[in-house]
PDB file of N, CA and C in Angstrom:
ATOM      1  N   MET V   1       1.176  -0.795  -0.090  1.00  0.00           N
ATOM      2  CA  MET V   1       0.044  -0.280  -0.277  1.00  0.00           C
ATOM      3  C   MET V   1       0.793   1.271  -0.085  1.00  0.00           C
ATOM      4  N   ILE V   2       0.121   2.513  -0.367  1.00  0.00           N
ATOM      5  CA  ILE V   2       1.043   3.155  -0.978  1.00  0.00           C
ATOM      6  C   ILE V   2       0.121   4.032  -0.513  1.00  0.00           C
ATOM      7  N   PRO V   3       0.505   5.313   0.809  1.00  0.00           N
ATOM      8  CA  PRO V   3      -0.532   5.609   0.850  1.00  0.00           C
ATOM      9  C   PRO V   3      -0.120   6.951   0.107  1.00  0.00           C
ATOM     10  N   ASP V   4      -1.364   7.930   0.159  1.00  0.00           N
ATOM     11  CA  ASP V   4      -1.512   9.825  -0.875  1.00  0.00           C
ATOM     12  C   ASP V   4      -1.117   9.045  -1.410  1.00  0.00           C
ATOM     13  N   ALA V   5      -1.482   8.130  -3.163  1.00  0.00           N
ATOM     14  CA  ALA V   5      -0.556   7.663  -3.542  1.00  0.00           C
ATOM     15  C   ALA V   5      -1.243   8.466  -4.438  1.00  0.00           C
ATOM     16  N   HIS V   6      -2.827   8.898  -4.557  1.00  0.00           N
ATOM     17  CA  HIS V   6      -3.307  10.547  -5.515  1.00  0.00           C
ATOM     18  C   HIS V   6      -3.874  11.321  -4.933  1.00  0.00           C
ATOM     19  N   ASN V   7      -4.468  12.380  -5.273  1.00  0.00           N
ATOM     20  CA  ASN V   7      -5.166  13.129  -4.764  1.00  0.00           C
ATOM     21  C   ASN V   7      -6.697  12.851  -3.156  1.00  0.00           C
ATOM     22  N   ASP V   8      -7.443  11.855  -4.578  1.00  0.00           N
ATOM     23  CA  ASP V   8      -8.608  10.610  -4.953  1.00  0.00           C
ATOM     24  C   ASP V   8      -7.780   9.648  -4.966  1.00  0.00           C
ATOM     25  N   ALA V   9      -9.285   9.095  -5.478  1.00  0.00           N
ATOM     26  CA  ALA V   9      -9.267   7.995  -5.976  1.00  0.00           C
ATOM     27  C   ALA V   9      -8.561   6.687  -7.235  1.00  0.00           C
ATOM     28  N   VAL V  10      -7.190   5.359  -6.362  1.00  0.00           N
ATOM     29  CA  VAL V  10      -6.794   5.158  -7.906  1.00  0.00           C
ATOM     30  C   VAL V  10      -7.571   4.167  -8.332  1.00  0.00           C
ATOM     31  N   ARG V  11      -7.314   4.941 -10.074  1.00  0.00           N
ATOM     32  CA  ARG V  11      -8.374   3.753 -10.781  1.00  0.00           C
ATOM     33  C   ARG V  11      -7.765   2.561 -11.309  1.00  0.00           C
ATOM     34  N   SER V  12      -6.591   2.913 -11.687  1.00  0.00           N
ATOM     35  CA  SER V  12      -5.803   2.282 -12.861  1.00  0.00           C
ATOM     36  C   SER V  12      -4.845   1.509 -11.984  1.00  0.00           C
ATOM     37  N   LEU V  13      -3.770   0.604 -12.281  1.00  0.00           N
ATOM     38  CA  LEU V  13      -2.763  -0.028 -12.247  1.00  0.00           C
ATOM     39  C   LEU V  13      -1.759  -0.501 -13.581  1.00  0.00           C
ATOM     40  N   ALA V  14      -0.656  -0.516 -13.535  1.00  0.00           N
ATOM     41  CA  ALA V  14       0.041  -1.618 -14.664  1.00  0.00           C
ATOM     42  C   ALA V  14       1.169  -1.568 -13.786  1.00  0.00           C
ATOM     43  N   ILE V  15       1.983  -2.987 -13.660  1.00  0.00           N
ATOM     44  CA  ILE V  15       2.714  -3.149 -13.494  1.00  0.00           C
ATOM     45  C   ILE V  15       3.826  -3.188 -13.533  1.00  0.00           C
ATOM     46  N   CYS V  16       4.785  -2.288 -14.206  1.00  0.00           N
ATOM     47  CA  CYS V  16       6.430  -2.961 -15.026  1.00  0.00           C
ATOM     48  C   CYS V  16       7.690  -2.830 -15.183  1.00  0.00           C
ATOM     49  N   ASN V  17       8.616  -4.284 -15.236  1.00  0.00           N
ATOM     50  CA  ASN V  17       9.489  -4.228 -15.530  1.00  0.00           C
ATOM     51  C   ASN V  17      10.945  -3.385 -15.685  1.00  0.00           C
ATOM     52  N   CYS V  18      11.648  -2.485 -15.899  1.00  0.00           N
ATOM     53  CA  CYS V  18      12.399  -1.665 -15.914  1.00  0.00           C
ATOM     54  C   CYS V  18      13.524  -1.351 -15.355  1.00  0.00           C
ATOM     55  N   GLU V  19      13.923  -2.005 -15.356  1.00  0.00           N
ATOM     56  CA  GLU V  19      14.866  -2.769 -14.612  1.00  0.00           C
ATOM     57  C   GLU V  19      16.184  -3.684 -15.040  1.00  0.00           C
ATOM     58  N   GLY V  20      15.514  -4.396 -16.374  1.00  0.00           N
ATOM     59  CA  GLY V  20      15.371  -5.785 -16.920  1.00  0.00           C
ATOM     60  C   GLY V  20      16.093  -7.039 -15.502  1.00  0.00           C
ATOM     61  N   ASP V  21      16.981  -7.816 -15.295  1.00  0.00           N
ATOM     62  CA  ASP V  21      17.268  -9.012 -14.413  1.00  0.00           C
ATOM     63  C   ASP V  21      17.350  -8.232 -12.625  1.00  0.00           C
ATOM     64  N   ASP V  22      17.163  -7.626 -12.506  1.00  0.00           N
ATOM     65  CA  ASP V  22      17.290  -7.584 -10.825  1.00  0.00           C
ATOM     66  C   ASP V  22      16.266  -6.829 -10.957  1.00  0.00           C
ATOM     67  N   SER V  23      14.815  -8.398  -9.820  1.00  0.00           N
ATOM     68  CA  SER V  23      13.452  -8.576  -9.591  1.00  0.00           C
ATOM     69  C   SER V  23      13.478  -7.692  -8.353  1.00  0.00           C
ATOM     70  N   SER V  24      14.378  -7.321  -7.256  1.00  0.00           N
ATOM     71  CA  SER V  24      14.333  -7.121  -6.357  1.00  0.00           C
ATOM     72  C   SER V  24      13.404  -5.268  -6.321  1.00  0.00           C
ATOM     73  N   ILE V  25      13.409  -4.925  -7.530  1.00  0.00           N
ATOM     74  CA  ILE V  25      13.645  -3.401  -8.260  1.00  0.00           C
ATOM     75  C   ILE V  25      12.409  -3.993  -9.146  1.00  0.00           C
ATOM     76  N   TRP V  26      11.406  -3.163  -8.881  1.00  0.00           N
ATOM     77  CA  TRP V  26      10.777  -2.282  -9.878  1.00  0.00           C
ATOM     78  C   TRP V  26       9.232  -1.874 -10.579  1.00  0.00           C
ATOM     79  N   HIS V  27       8.639  -1.418 -11.097  1.00  0.00           N
ATOM     80  CA  HIS V  27       7.953  -0.039 -11.653  1.00  0.00           C
ATOM     81  C   HIS V  27       6.467  -0.101 -10.981  1.00  0.00           C
ATOM     82  N   LEU V  28       5.884   0.836 -10.861  1.00  0.00           N
ATOM     83  CA  LEU V  28       3.874   0.700 -10.756  1.00  0.00           C
ATOM     84  C   LEU V  28       4.157   1.815 -11.374  1.00  0.00           C
ATOM     85  N   VAL V  29       2.430   1.742 -12.139  1.00  0.00           N
ATOM     86  CA  VAL V  29       2.542   2.899 -12.863  1.00  0.00           C
ATOM     87  C   VAL V  29       0.905   3.285 -12.749  1.00  0.00           C
ATOM     88  N   SER V  30       0.828   3.804 -11.640  1.00  0.00           N
ATOM     89  CA  SER V  30      -1.131   4.569 -11.149  1.00  0.00           C
ATOM     90  C   SER V  30      -1.964   5.759 -11.812  1.00  0.00           C
ATOM     91  N   GLY V  31      -2.783   5.510 -12.407  1.00  0.00           N
ATOM     92  CA  GLY V  31      -4.257   6.595 -12.361  1.00  0.00           C
ATOM     93  C   GLY V  31      -5.215   6.599 -11.518  1.00  0.00           C
ATOM     94  N   GLY V  32      -5.236   7.697 -11.735  1.00  0.00           N
ATOM     95  CA  GLY V  32      -6.637   8.153 -10.154  1.00  0.00           C
ATOM     96  C   GLY V  32      -7.443   9.348 -11.278  1.00  0.00           C
ATOM     97  N   LYS V  33      -8.694   8.734 -10.637  1.00  0.00           N
ATOM     98  CA  LYS V  33      -9.504   9.707 -10.626  1.00  0.00           C
ATOM     99  C   LYS V  33      -9.974  11.740 -10.775  1.00  0.00           C
ATOM    100  N   ASP V  34      -8.647  11.119 -10.232  1.00  0.00           N
ATOM    101  CA  ASP V  34      -7.539  13.383 -10.590  1.00  0.00           C
ATOM    102  C   ASP V  34      -7.238  13.487 -11.777  1.00  0.00           C
ATOM    103  N   GLY V  35      -7.188  12.522 -12.859  1.00  0.00           N
ATOM    104  CA  GLY V  35      -6.549  12.299 -13.665  1.00  0.00           C
ATOM    105  C   GLY V  35      -4.898  12.024 -13.709  1.00  0.00           C
ATOM    106  N   THR V  36      -4.335  12.602 -12.505  1.00  0.00           N
ATOM    107  CA  THR V  36      -2.678  12.290 -12.585  1.00  0.00           C
ATOM    108  C   THR V  36      -2.473  11.020 -12.941  1.00  0.00           C
ATOM    109  N   VAL V  37      -1.462  11.009 -13.477  1.00  0.00           N
ATOM    110  CA  VAL V  37      -0.381   9.523 -14.176  1.00  0.00           C
ATOM    111  C   VAL V  37       0.817   9.272 -13.037  1.00  0.00           C
ATOM    112  N   ARG V  38       0.945   8.723 -12.697  1.00  0.00           N
ATOM    113  CA  ARG V  38       1.906   8.596 -11.235  1.00  0.00           C
ATOM    114  C   ARG V  38       2.797   7.275 -11.092  1.00  0.00           C
ATOM    115  N   PHE V  39       3.995   7.138 -11.687  1.00  0.00           N
ATOM    116  CA  PHE V  39       5.366   6.420 -11.900  1.00  0.00           C
ATOM    117  C   PHE V  39       6.164   6.742 -10.855  1.00  0.00           C
ATOM    118  N   TRP V  40       6.569   5.037 -10.380  1.00  0.00           N
ATOM    119  CA  TRP V  40       6.764   4.334  -8.803  1.00  0.00           C
ATOM    120  C   TRP V  40       7.600   3.279  -8.912  1.00  0.00           C
ATOM    121  N   ARG V  41       8.752   3.871  -8.416  1.00  0.00           N
ATOM    122  CA  ARG V  41       9.674   3.029  -7.808  1.00  0.00           C
ATOM    123  C   ARG V  41       9.900   1.553  -6.462  1.00  0.00           C
ATOM    124  N   ILE V  42       9.754   0.661  -6.934  1.00  0.00           N
ATOM    125  CA  ILE V  42       8.979  -0.306  -5.941  1.00  0.00           C
ATOM    126  C   ILE V  42       9.866  -1.399  -5.000  1.00  0.00           C
ATOM    127  N   ASN V  43      10.515  -0.533  -4.109  1.00  0.00           N
ATOM    128  CA  ASN V  43      11.567  -2.435  -3.831  1.00  0.00           C
ATOM    129  C   ASN V  43      10.632  -2.915  -2.951  1.00  0.00           C
ATOM    130  N   GLU V  44      11.581  -4.328  -2.030  1.00  0.00           N
ATOM    131  CA  GLU V  44      11.418  -4.220  -0.935  1.00  0.00           C
ATOM    132  C   GLU V  44      10.704  -3.556   0.201  1.00  0.00           C
ATOM    133  N   LYS V  45      11.746  -2.508   0.423  1.00  0.00           N
ATOM    134  CA  LYS V  45      10.773  -1.816   1.753  1.00  0.00           C
ATOM    135  C   LYS V  45      10.267  -0.066   1.708  1.00  0.00           C
ATOM    136  N   HIS V  46      10.727   0.376   0.873  1.00  0.00           N
ATOM    137  CA  HIS V  46      10.058   1.703  -0.339  1.00  0.00           C
ATOM    138  C   HIS V  46       9.817   2.092  -1.451  1.00  0.00           C
ATOM    139  N   GLN V  47       8.294   2.638  -1.810  1.00  0.00           N
ATOM    140  CA  GLN V  47       8.211   2.449  -2.936  1.00  0.00           C
ATOM    141  C   GLN V  47       8.670   4.963  -3.126  1.00  0.00           C
ATOM    142  N   THR V  48       8.882   4.876  -4.018  1.00  0.00           N
ATOM    143  CA  THR V  48       9.808   6.207  -3.770  1.00  0.00           C
ATOM    144  C   THR V  48       8.568   7.199  -5.468  1.00  0.00           C
ATOM    145  N   MET V  49       7.508   7.508  -5.822  1.00  0.00           N
ATOM    146  CA  MET V  49       7.337   8.272  -6.570  1.00  0.00           C
ATOM    147  C   MET V  49       8.555   8.721  -7.601  1.00  0.00           C
ATOM    148  N   VAL V  50       8.872   8.237  -8.945  1.00  0.00           N
ATOM    149  CA  VAL V  50       9.905   8.729 -10.017  1.00  0.00           C
ATOM    150  C   VAL V  50       9.205  10.031 -10.553  1.00  0.00           C
ATOM    151  N   HIS V  51       7.592  10.037 -11.116  1.00  0.00           N
ATOM    152  CA  HIS V  51       6.662  11.151 -11.890  1.00  0.00           C
ATOM    153  C   HIS V  51       5.690  11.028 -11.586  1.00  0.00           C
ATOM    154  N   SER V  52       4.969  12.687 -11.833  1.00  0.00           N
ATOM    155  CA  SER V  52       4.003  12.429 -11.702  1.00  0.00           C
ATOM    156  C   SER V  52       3.488  13.437 -12.738  1.00  0.00           C
ATOM    157  N   MET V  53       2.754  13.065 -13.684  1.00  0.00           N
ATOM    158  CA  MET V  53       2.386  13.540 -14.890  1.00  0.00           C
ATOM    159  C   MET V  53       0.753  13.941 -14.639  1.00  0.00           C
ATOM    160  N   LYS V  54       0.530  15.232 -15.374  1.00  0.00           N
ATOM    161  CA  LYS V  54      -0.668  15.716 -14.817  1.00  0.00           C
ATOM    162  C   LYS V  54      -1.662  16.342 -16.539  1.00  0.00           C
ATOM    163  N   GLU V  55      -2.028  15.651 -16.856  1.00  0.00           N
ATOM    164  CA  GLU V  55      -2.559  15.977 -19.012  1.00  0.00           C
ATOM    165  C   GLU V  55      -3.480  15.561 -18.823  1.00  0.00           C
ATOM    166  N   HIS V  56      -4.013  14.401 -18.265  1.00  0.00           N
ATOM    167  CA  HIS V  56      -5.630  13.752 -18.620  1.00  0.00           C
ATOM    168  C   HIS V  56      -6.781  15.050 -17.689  1.00  0.00           C
ATOM    169  N   ARG V  57      -7.723  15.896 -18.168  1.00  0.00           N
ATOM    170  CA  ARG V  57      -8.361  16.378 -17.151  1.00  0.00           C
ATOM    171  C   ARG V  57      -9.643  15.332 -16.898  1.00  0.00           C
ATOM    172  N   GLY V  58     -10.202  14.130 -16.900  1.00  0.00           N
ATOM    173  CA  GLY V  58     -10.814  13.687 -16.689  1.00  0.00           C
ATOM    174  C   GLY V  58     -10.142  12.226 -15.442  1.00  0.00           C
ATOM    175  N   ALA V  59     -10.501  10.657 -14.865  1.00  0.00           N
ATOM    176  CA  ALA V  59     -10.651  10.354 -14.330  1.00  0.00           C
ATOM    177  C   ALA V  59      -9.767   9.568 -15.549  1.00  0.00           C
ATOM    178  N   VAL V  60      -8.469   8.282 -15.132  1.00  0.00           N
ATOM    179  CA  VAL V  60      -7.309   8.202 -15.549  1.00  0.00           C
ATOM    180  C   VAL V  60      -8.494   6.488 -15.517  1.00  0.00           C
ATOM    181  N   ASN V  61      -8.907   5.480 -16.672  1.00  0.00           N
ATOM    182  CA  ASN V  61      -9.656   4.817 -15.947  1.00  0.00           C
ATOM    183  C   ASN V  61      -9.027   3.472 -16.635  1.00  0.00           C
ATOM    184  N   SER V  62      -8.029   3.221 -17.707  1.00  0.00           N
ATOM    185  CA  SER V  62      -6.723   2.927 -17.320  1.00  0.00           C
ATOM    186  C   SER V  62      -5.924   2.743 -18.165  1.00  0.00           C
ATOM    187  N   ILE V  63      -4.587   1.634 -17.860  1.00  0.00           N
ATOM    188  CA  ILE V  63      -3.422   2.519 -18.628  1.00  0.00           C
ATOM    189  C   ILE V  63      -2.420   0.388 -18.625  1.00  0.00           C
ATOM    190  N   VAL V  64      -1.427   0.776 -19.259  1.00  0.00           N
ATOM    191  CA  VAL V  64      -1.103  -0.478 -19.694  1.00  0.00           C
ATOM    192  C   VAL V  64       0.705  -0.475 -20.262  1.00  0.00           C
ATOM    193  N   CYS V  65       1.325  -0.916 -19.347  1.00  0.00           N
ATOM    194  CA  CYS V  65       3.544  -0.880 -20.306  1.00  0.00           C
ATOM    195  C   CYS V  65       3.018  -1.729 -21.547  1.00  0.00           C
ATOM    196  N   ASN V  66       4.165  -0.769 -21.811  1.00  0.00           N
ATOM    197  CA  ASN V  66       5.026  -1.714 -23.105  1.00  0.00           C
ATOM    198  C   ASN V  66       5.630  -3.151 -22.764  1.00  0.00           C
ATOM    199  N   ALA V  67       6.381  -3.702 -23.684  1.00  0.00           N
ATOM    200  CA  ALA V  67       6.802  -5.064 -22.931  1.00  0.00           C
ATOM    201  C   ALA V  67       8.399  -4.234 -22.727  1.00  0.00           C
ATOM    202  N   ASP V  68       8.962  -3.406 -22.495  1.00  0.00           N
ATOM    203  CA  ASP V  68      10.592  -3.336 -21.889  1.00  0.00           C
ATOM    204  C   ASP V  68       9.832  -2.330 -21.247  1.00  0.00           C
ATOM    205  N   GLY V  69       8.725  -1.992 -21.059  1.00  0.00           N
ATOM    206  CA  GLY V  69       8.840  -1.463 -19.446  1.00  0.00           C
ATOM    207  C   GLY V  69       8.768   0.484 -20.310  1.00  0.00           C
ATOM    208  N   SER V  70       9.543   1.082 -20.987  1.00  0.00           N
ATOM    209  CA  SER V  70       9.767   2.106 -21.100  1.00  0.00           C
ATOM    210  C   SER V  70       8.466   3.552 -21.885  1.00  0.00           C
ATOM    211  N   GLN V  71       7.744   2.382 -21.750  1.00  0.00           N
ATOM    212  CA  GLN V  71       6.638   3.503 -22.307  1.00  0.00           C
ATOM    213  C   GLN V  71       5.161   3.184 -21.284  1.00  0.00           C
ATOM    214  N   ALA V  72       3.717   3.523 -21.056  1.00  0.00           N
ATOM    215  CA  ALA V  72       2.594   2.825 -21.124  1.00  0.00           C
ATOM    216  C   ALA V  72       1.917   4.229 -21.102  1.00  0.00           C
ATOM    217  N   ALA V  73       0.469   3.648 -21.745  1.00  0.00           N
ATOM    218  CA  ALA V  73      -0.445   4.409 -22.279  1.00  0.00           C
ATOM    219  C   ALA V  73      -1.594   3.971 -21.553  1.00  0.00           C
ATOM    220  N   SER V  74      -2.037   5.767 -21.369  1.00  0.00           N
ATOM    221  CA  SER V  74      -3.327   5.850 -20.729  1.00  0.00           C
ATOM    222  C   SER V  74      -4.533   5.763 -21.019  1.00  0.00           C
ATOM    223  N   ALA V  75      -5.372   6.128 -20.547  1.00  0.00           N
ATOM    224  CA  ALA V  75      -6.752   6.100 -20.973  1.00  0.00           C
ATOM    225  C   ALA V  75      -7.959   6.303 -19.939  1.00  0.00           C
ATOM    226  N   SER V  76      -8.662   7.532 -20.732  1.00  0.00           N
ATOM    227  CA  SER V  76      -8.659   8.583 -19.929  1.00  0.00           C
ATOM    228  C   SER V  76     -11.379   8.781 -19.773  1.00  0.00           C
ATOM    229  N   SER V  77     -11.384   9.447 -18.897  1.00  0.00           N
ATOM    230  CA  SER V  77     -13.210   9.849 -19.135  1.00  0.00           C
ATOM    231  C   SER V  77     -13.211  11.619 -20.125  1.00  0.00           C
ATOM    232  N   ASP V  78     -11.885  11.651 -19.930  1.00  0.00           N
ATOM    233  CA  ASP V  78     -11.687  12.989 -20.850  1.00  0.00           C
ATOM    234  C   ASP V  78     -11.833  13.053 -22.625  1.00  0.00           C
ATOM    235  N   GLY V  79     -11.757  11.547 -22.557  1.00  0.00           N
ATOM    236  CA  GLY V  79     -11.746  11.146 -24.720  1.00  0.00           C
ATOM    237  C   GLY V  79     -10.226  11.448 -24.628  1.00  0.00           C
ATOM    238  N   SER V  80      -9.312  10.943 -24.233  1.00  0.00           N
ATOM    239  CA  SER V  80      -7.599  11.454 -24.288  1.00  0.00           C
ATOM    240  C   SER V  80      -6.818   9.835 -24.277  1.00  0.00           C
ATOM    241  N   CYS V  81      -6.293   9.968 -25.191  1.00  0.00           N
ATOM    242  CA  CYS V  81      -5.699   8.755 -24.581  1.00  0.00           C
ATOM    243  C   CYS V  81      -4.126   8.937 -24.718  1.00  0.00           C
ATOM    244  N   ILE V  82      -2.921   9.134 -23.632  1.00  0.00           N
ATOM    245  CA  ILE V  82      -1.693   9.942 -23.779  1.00  0.00           C
ATOM    246  C   ILE V  82      -0.884   8.245 -23.489  1.00  0.00           C
ATOM    247  N   ILE V  83       0.174   8.470 -24.985  1.00  0.00           N
ATOM    248  CA  ILE V  83       1.663   7.710 -24.174  1.00  0.00           C
ATOM    249  C   ILE V  83       2.404   8.674 -23.475  1.00  0.00           C
ATOM    250  N   TRP V  84       2.571   7.962 -22.352  1.00  0.00           N
ATOM    251  CA  TRP V  84       4.472   8.465 -22.319  1.00  0.00           C
ATOM    252  C   TRP V  84       5.953   7.540 -22.400  1.00  0.00           C
ATOM    253  N   ASP V  85       6.564   8.741 -21.703  1.00  0.00           N
ATOM    254  CA  ASP V  85       7.624   8.199 -21.435  1.00  0.00           C
ATOM    255  C   ASP V  85       8.431   8.048 -19.909  1.00  0.00           C
ATOM    256  N   LEU V  86       7.917   6.623 -20.302  1.00  0.00           N
ATOM    257  CA  LEU V  86       8.372   6.790 -18.007  1.00  0.00           C
ATOM    258  C   LEU V  86       9.438   7.205 -18.019  1.00  0.00           C
ATOM    259  N   ARG V  87      10.544   7.052 -19.213  1.00  0.00           N
ATOM    260  CA  ARG V  87      11.891   6.972 -18.423  1.00  0.00           C
ATOM    261  C   ARG V  87      12.275   8.699 -18.496  1.00  0.00           C
ATOM    262  N   LYS V  88      11.585   9.847 -18.724  1.00  0.00           N
ATOM    263  CA  LYS V  88      11.224  10.653 -19.036  1.00  0.00           C
ATOM    264  C   LYS V  88      10.769  11.707 -17.774  1.00  0.00           C
ATOM    265  N   GLY V  89       9.602  10.977 -18.513  1.00  0.00           N
ATOM    266  CA  GLY V  89       7.976  11.433 -16.979  1.00  0.00           C
ATOM    267  C   GLY V  89       7.210  12.556 -18.700  1.00  0.00           C
ATOM    268  N   VAL V  90       7.432  12.064 -19.993  1.00  0.00           N
ATOM    269  CA  VAL V  90       6.904  12.683 -20.462  1.00  0.00           C
ATOM    270  C   VAL V  90       5.659  12.544 -21.321  1.00  0.00           C
ATOM    271  N   ARG V  91       5.079  13.103 -21.642  1.00  0.00           N
ATOM    272  CA  ARG V  91       3.912  12.648 -23.397  1.00  0.00           C
ATOM    273  C   ARG V  91       4.909  12.700 -24.387  1.00  0.00           C
ATOM    274  N   ILE V  92       4.747  11.384 -24.799  1.00  0.00           N
ATOM    275  CA  ILE V  92       4.381  11.009 -26.059  1.00  0.00           C
ATOM    276  C   ILE V  92       3.855  10.942 -27.440  1.00  0.00           C
ATOM    277  N   HIS V  93       2.693  11.208 -26.623  1.00  0.00           N
ATOM    278  CA  HIS V  93       1.615  10.663 -28.335  1.00  0.00           C
ATOM    279  C   HIS V  93       0.263  11.252 -27.465  1.00  0.00           C
ATOM    280  N   ALA V  94      -0.372  11.685 -27.976  1.00  0.00           N
ATOM    281  CA  ALA V  94      -1.573  11.853 -27.548  1.00  0.00           C
ATOM    282  C   ALA V  94      -3.043  11.770 -28.677  1.00  0.00           C
ATOM    283  N   LEU V  95      -3.978  11.205 -28.043  1.00  0.00           N
ATOM    284  CA  LEU V  95      -5.202  11.017 -28.735  1.00  0.00           C
ATOM    285  C   LEU V  95      -6.426  11.753 -28.034  1.00  0.00           C
ATOM    286  N   TYR V  96      -7.068  12.831 -29.035  1.00  0.00           N
ATOM    287  CA  TYR V  96      -8.272  13.149 -28.468  1.00  0.00           C
ATOM    288  C   TYR V  96     -10.098  12.909 -28.896  1.00  0.00           C
ATOM    289  N   GLU V  97     -10.472  12.864 -28.770  1.00  0.00           N
ATOM    290  CA  GLU V  97     -11.319  12.216 -29.432  1.00  0.00           C
ATOM    291  C   GLU V  97     -12.433  12.578 -28.128  1.00  0.00           C
ATOM    292  N   PRO V  98     -13.504  12.744 -29.282  1.00  0.00           N
ATOM    293  CA  PRO V  98     -14.789  13.498 -28.200  1.00  0.00           C
ATOM    294  C   PRO V  98     -15.945  12.301 -27.829  1.00  0.00           C
ATOM    295  N   THR V  99     -15.496  11.426 -26.800  1.00  0.00           N
ATOM    296  CA  THR V  99     -15.636  10.087 -26.138  1.00  0.00           C
ATOM    297  C   THR V  99     -15.779   9.822 -25.433  1.00  0.00           C
ATOM    298  N   VAL V 100     -15.869   8.785 -24.009  1.00  0.00           N
ATOM    299  CA  VAL V 100     -14.709   8.258 -22.352  1.00  0.00           C
ATOM    300  C   VAL V 100     -14.734   6.299 -23.224  1.00  0.00           C
ATOM    301  N   PHE V 101     -12.357   7.455 -23.332  1.00  0.00           N
ATOM    302  CA  PHE V 101     -12.317   6.199 -23.300  1.00  0.00           C
ATOM    303  C   PHE V 101     -12.033   4.833 -21.937  1.00  0.00           C
ATOM    304  N   ASN V 102     -12.573   3.903 -21.876  1.00  0.00           N
ATOM    305  CA  ASN V 102     -12.049   2.937 -20.906  1.00  0.00           C
ATOM    306  C   ASN V 102     -11.256   2.133 -20.490  1.00  0.00           C
ATOM    307  N   SER V 103     -10.541   1.438 -21.044  1.00  0.00           N
ATOM    308  CA  SER V 103      -9.933   0.437 -21.923  1.00  0.00           C
ATOM    309  C   SER V 103      -8.956   1.011 -22.779  1.00  0.00           C
ATOM    310  N   VAL V 104      -7.504   0.579 -22.331  1.00  0.00           N
ATOM    311  CA  VAL V 104      -5.732   1.092 -23.208  1.00  0.00           C
ATOM    312  C   VAL V 104      -5.452  -0.734 -23.961  1.00  0.00           C
ATOM    313  N   CYS V 105      -4.839  -0.982 -24.378  1.00  0.00           N
ATOM    314  CA  CYS V 105      -3.724  -2.144 -24.958  1.00  0.00           C
ATOM    315  C   CYS V 105      -2.977  -1.461 -25.726  1.00  0.00           C
ATOM    316  N   TYR V 106      -2.014  -1.763 -25.860  1.00  0.00           N
ATOM    317  CA  TYR V 106      -1.491  -1.767 -27.000  1.00  0.00           C
ATOM    318  C   TYR V 106      -1.185  -3.672 -27.624  1.00  0.00           C
ATOM    319  N   HIS V 107      -0.868  -3.907 -29.323  1.00  0.00           N
ATOM    320  CA  HIS V 107      -0.879  -4.416 -29.827  1.00  0.00           C
ATOM    321  C   HIS V 107       0.305  -5.350 -29.767  1.00  0.00           C
ATOM    322  N   PRO V 108       0.236  -6.773 -29.815  1.00  0.00           N
ATOM    323  CA  PRO V 108       1.111  -7.694 -29.928  1.00  0.00           C
ATOM    324  C   PRO V 108       3.241  -7.348 -30.429  1.00  0.00           C
ATOM    325  N   ASP V 109       2.116  -6.037 -31.546  1.00  0.00           N
ATOM    326  CA  ASP V 109       4.080  -5.703 -32.003  1.00  0.00           C
ATOM    327  C   ASP V 109       4.811  -4.736 -31.957  1.00  0.00           C
ATOM    328  N   GLU V 110       3.687  -4.224 -31.287  1.00  0.00           N
ATOM    329  CA  GLU V 110       3.593  -2.354 -30.382  1.00  0.00           C
ATOM    330  C   GLU V 110       3.464  -1.299 -31.124  1.00  0.00           C
ATOM    331  N   SER V 111       3.000  -1.630 -32.712  1.00  0.00           N
ATOM    332  CA  SER V 111       3.381  -0.956 -33.344  1.00  0.00           C
ATOM    333  C   SER V 111       2.139  -0.008 -33.836  1.00  0.00           C
ATOM    334  N   GLN V 112       1.475  -0.505 -32.658  1.00  0.00           N
ATOM    335  CA  GLN V 112      -0.498   0.811 -31.510  1.00  0.00           C
ATOM    336  C   GLN V 112      -0.465   0.067 -31.335  1.00  0.00           C
ATOM    337  N   TYR V 113      -2.080   1.317 -30.562  1.00  0.00           N
ATOM    338  CA  TYR V 113      -2.080   1.336 -29.598  1.00  0.00           C
ATOM    339  C   TYR V 113      -3.841   0.897 -30.022  1.00  0.00           C
ATOM    340  N   LEU V 114      -4.563   0.682 -29.674  1.00  0.00           N
ATOM    341  CA  LEU V 114      -6.216   0.560 -28.900  1.00  0.00           C
ATOM    342  C   LEU V 114      -6.570   0.556 -28.125  1.00  0.00           C
ATOM    343  N   THR V 115      -7.733   1.124 -28.383  1.00  0.00           N
ATOM    344  CA  THR V 115      -8.386   2.056 -26.899  1.00  0.00           C
ATOM    345  C   THR V 115     -10.500   2.067 -27.444  1.00  0.00           C
TER     346      THR V 115
END
């Protein structure tokens, strides 16, 4: 448990392994009702927030990491789907539509994301 992970409820979670073969360190991406995406470094005793990214205007309903853990895609109630560079904590790409995105996933070859 990460106390006060978001200002409001956590709506989505994804686990990413960005450290290669070091299984004692892993990463978590959380999406909040407040529209914030947060990237966490987790080990056996500590949780450290690495990045806090706020570009969604609605709740983050879904998050998924790519295979190597370098990117995450987040889908929001505000009609935005954002691809994040998790190493830099910045937006790579964004899609905006007049709809609610409830889910997102990467195509198996990661050439596309589906929402």
